[in-house]
PDB file of C-alpha atoms and ligand atoms in Angstrom:
ATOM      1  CA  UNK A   1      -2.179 -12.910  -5.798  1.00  0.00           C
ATOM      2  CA  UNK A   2      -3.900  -9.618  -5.529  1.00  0.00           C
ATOM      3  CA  UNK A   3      -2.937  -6.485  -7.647  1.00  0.00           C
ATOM      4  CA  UNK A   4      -3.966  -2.745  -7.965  1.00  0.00           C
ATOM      5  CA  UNK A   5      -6.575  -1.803 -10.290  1.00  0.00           C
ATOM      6  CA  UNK A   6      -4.678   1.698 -11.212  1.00  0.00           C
ATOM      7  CA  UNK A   7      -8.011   2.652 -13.287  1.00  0.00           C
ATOM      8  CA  UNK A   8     -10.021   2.754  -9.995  1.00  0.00           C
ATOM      9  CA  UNK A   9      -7.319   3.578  -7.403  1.00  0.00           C
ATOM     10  CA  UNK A  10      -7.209   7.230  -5.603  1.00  0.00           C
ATOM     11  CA  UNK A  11      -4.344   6.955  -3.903  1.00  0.00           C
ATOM     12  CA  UNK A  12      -5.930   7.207  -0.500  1.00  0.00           C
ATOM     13  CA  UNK A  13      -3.298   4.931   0.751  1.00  0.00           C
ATOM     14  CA  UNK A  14      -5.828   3.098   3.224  1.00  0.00           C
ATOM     15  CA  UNK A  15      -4.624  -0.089   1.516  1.00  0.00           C
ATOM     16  CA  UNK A  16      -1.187   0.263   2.992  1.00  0.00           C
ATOM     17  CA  UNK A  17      -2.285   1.677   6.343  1.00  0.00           C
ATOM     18  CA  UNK A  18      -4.006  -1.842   7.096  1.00  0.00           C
ATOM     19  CA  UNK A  19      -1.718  -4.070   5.538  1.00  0.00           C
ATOM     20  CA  UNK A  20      -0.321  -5.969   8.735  1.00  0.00           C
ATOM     21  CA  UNK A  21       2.737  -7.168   6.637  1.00  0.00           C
ATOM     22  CA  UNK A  22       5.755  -4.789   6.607  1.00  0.00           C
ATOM     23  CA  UNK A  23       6.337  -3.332   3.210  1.00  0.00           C
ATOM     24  CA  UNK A  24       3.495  -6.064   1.322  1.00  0.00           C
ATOM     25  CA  UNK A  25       2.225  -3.216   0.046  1.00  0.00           C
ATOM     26  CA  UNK A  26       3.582  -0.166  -0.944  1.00  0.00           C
ATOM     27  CA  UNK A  27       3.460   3.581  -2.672  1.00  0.00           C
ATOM     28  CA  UNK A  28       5.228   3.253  -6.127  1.00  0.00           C
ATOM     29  CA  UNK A  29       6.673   6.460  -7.325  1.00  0.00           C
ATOM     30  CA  UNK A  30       3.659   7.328  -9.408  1.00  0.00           C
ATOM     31  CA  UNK A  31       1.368   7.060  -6.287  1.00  0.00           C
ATOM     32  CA  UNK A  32      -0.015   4.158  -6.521  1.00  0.00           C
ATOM     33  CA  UNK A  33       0.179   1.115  -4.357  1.00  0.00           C
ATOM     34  CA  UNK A  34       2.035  -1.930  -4.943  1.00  0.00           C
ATOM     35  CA  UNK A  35       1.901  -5.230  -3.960  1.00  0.00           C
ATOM     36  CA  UNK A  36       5.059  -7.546  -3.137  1.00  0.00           C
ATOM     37  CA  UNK A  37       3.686 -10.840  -3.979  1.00  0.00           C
ATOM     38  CA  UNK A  38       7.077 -12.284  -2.178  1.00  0.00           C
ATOM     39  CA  UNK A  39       5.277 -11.441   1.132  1.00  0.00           C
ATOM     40  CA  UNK A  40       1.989 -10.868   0.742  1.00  0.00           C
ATOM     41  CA  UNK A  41       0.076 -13.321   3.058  1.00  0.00           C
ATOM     42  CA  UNK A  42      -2.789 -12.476   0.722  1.00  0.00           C
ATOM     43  CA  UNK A  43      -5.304 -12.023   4.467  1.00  0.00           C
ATOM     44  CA  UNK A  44      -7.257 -10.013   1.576  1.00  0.00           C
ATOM     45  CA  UNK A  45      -7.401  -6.934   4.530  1.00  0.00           C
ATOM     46  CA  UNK A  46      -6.552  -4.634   1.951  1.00  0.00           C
ATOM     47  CA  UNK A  47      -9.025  -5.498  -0.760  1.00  0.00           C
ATOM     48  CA  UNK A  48     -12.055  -5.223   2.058  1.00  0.00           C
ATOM     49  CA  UNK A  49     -10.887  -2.048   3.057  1.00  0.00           C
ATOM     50  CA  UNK A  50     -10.161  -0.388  -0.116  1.00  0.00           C
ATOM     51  CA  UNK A  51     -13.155   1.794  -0.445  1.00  0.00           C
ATOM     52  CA  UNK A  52     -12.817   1.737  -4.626  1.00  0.00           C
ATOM     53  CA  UNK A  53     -12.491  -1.984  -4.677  1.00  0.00           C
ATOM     54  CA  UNK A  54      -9.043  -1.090  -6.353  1.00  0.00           C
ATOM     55  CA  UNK A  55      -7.494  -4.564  -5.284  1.00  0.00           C
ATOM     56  CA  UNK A  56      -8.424  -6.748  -7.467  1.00  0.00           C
ATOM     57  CA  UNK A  57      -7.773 -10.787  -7.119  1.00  0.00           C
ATOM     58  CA  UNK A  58      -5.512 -12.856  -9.315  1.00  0.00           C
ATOM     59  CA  UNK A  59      -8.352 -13.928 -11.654  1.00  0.00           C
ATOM     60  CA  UNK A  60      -9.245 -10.839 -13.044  1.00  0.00           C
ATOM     61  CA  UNK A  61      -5.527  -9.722 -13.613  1.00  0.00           C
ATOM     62  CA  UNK A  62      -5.749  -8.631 -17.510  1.00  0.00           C
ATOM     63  CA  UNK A  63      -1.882  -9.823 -17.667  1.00  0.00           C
ATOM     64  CA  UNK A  64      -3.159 -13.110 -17.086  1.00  0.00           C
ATOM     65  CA  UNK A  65      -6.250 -13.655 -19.026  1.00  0.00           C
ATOM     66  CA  UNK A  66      -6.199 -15.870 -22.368  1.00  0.00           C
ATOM     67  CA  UNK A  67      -4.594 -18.053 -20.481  1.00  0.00           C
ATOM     68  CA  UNK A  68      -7.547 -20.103 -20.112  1.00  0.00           C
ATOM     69  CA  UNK A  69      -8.163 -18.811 -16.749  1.00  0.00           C
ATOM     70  CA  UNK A  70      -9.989 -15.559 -15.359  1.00  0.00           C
ATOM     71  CA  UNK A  71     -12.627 -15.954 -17.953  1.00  0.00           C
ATOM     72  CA  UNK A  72     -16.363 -16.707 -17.411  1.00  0.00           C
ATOM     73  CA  UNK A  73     -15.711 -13.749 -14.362  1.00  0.00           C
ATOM     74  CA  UNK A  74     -17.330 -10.949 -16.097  1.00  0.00           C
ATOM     75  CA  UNK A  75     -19.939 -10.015 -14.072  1.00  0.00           C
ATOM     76  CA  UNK A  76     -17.362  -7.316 -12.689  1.00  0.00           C
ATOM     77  CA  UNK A  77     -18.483  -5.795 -15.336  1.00  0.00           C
ATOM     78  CA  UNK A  78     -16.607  -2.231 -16.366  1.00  0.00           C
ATOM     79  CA  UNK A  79     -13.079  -1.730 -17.344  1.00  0.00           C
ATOM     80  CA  UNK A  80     -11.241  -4.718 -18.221  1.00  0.00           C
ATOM     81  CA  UNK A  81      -7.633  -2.755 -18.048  1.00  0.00           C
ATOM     82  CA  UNK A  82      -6.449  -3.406 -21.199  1.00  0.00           C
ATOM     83  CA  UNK A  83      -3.413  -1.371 -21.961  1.00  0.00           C
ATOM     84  CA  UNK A  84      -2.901  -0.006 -18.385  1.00  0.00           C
ATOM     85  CA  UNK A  85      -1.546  -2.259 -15.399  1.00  0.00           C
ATOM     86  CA  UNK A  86       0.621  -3.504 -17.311  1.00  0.00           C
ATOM     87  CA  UNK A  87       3.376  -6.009 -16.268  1.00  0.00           C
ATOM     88  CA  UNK A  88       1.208  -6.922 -13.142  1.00  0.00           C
TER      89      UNK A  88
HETATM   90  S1  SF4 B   1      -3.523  -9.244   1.177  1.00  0.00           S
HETATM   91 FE1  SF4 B   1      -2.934  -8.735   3.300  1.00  0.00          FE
HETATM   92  S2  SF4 B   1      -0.709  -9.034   3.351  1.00  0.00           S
HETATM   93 FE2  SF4 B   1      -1.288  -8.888   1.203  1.00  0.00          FE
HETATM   94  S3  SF4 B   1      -1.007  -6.708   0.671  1.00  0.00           S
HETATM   95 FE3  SF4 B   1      -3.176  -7.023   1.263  1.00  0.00          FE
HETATM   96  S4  SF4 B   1      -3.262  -6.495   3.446  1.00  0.00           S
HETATM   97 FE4  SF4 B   1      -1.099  -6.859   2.915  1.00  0.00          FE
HETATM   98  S1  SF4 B   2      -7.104   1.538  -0.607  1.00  0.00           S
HETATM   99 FE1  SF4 B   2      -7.697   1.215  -2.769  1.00  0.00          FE
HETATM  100  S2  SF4 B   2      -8.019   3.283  -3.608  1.00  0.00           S
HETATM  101 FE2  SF4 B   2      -6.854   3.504  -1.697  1.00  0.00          FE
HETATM  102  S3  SF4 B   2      -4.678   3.523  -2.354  1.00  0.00           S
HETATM  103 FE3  SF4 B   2      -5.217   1.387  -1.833  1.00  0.00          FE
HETATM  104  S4  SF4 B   2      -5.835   0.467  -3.812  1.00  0.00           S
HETATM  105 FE4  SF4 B   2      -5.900   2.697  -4.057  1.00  0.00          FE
END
């Protein structure tokens, strides 16, 4: 499932704007975009279109790692998001 990088997301809203599923994605109250996971088709339209690369896929979710998966990724490289995203 994808999720929001906060760390590298502007707020430019283009992810929403090209989401083709009603309400899949969405502006939290802090500004930044949210994903419903319920409904997501996961077409991955937002992630090519978000011009920070913001939407990140399931693998490199920090929430998720030591779980034996996501690792072995890191040629990402910057910002693993420790201590922000949290919850997602
Ligand atoms: S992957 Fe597709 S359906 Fe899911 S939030 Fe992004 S644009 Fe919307
Ligand atoms: S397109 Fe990317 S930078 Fe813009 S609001 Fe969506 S996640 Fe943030």
């Amino acid at each position: 499932m994808p999720w929001v990088k906060k760390e590298d997301c502007v707020k430019c809203k283009i992810c929403v704007n090209v989401c083709p599923v009603e309400n899949a994605i969405f502006i939290q109250d802090d500004g930044y975009p949210f994903i419903n996971n319920n409904i997501c088709t996961r077409c991955g339209l937002c992630m090519e279109k978000c011009p920070k690369n913001a939407i990140r896929p399931n693998y490199e979710n920090p929430s998720l790692r030591g779980m034996g998966k996501g690792m072995g990724h890191r040629g990402f490289g910057r910002g693993l998001g420790y201590g922000r995203g949290r919850g997602y």
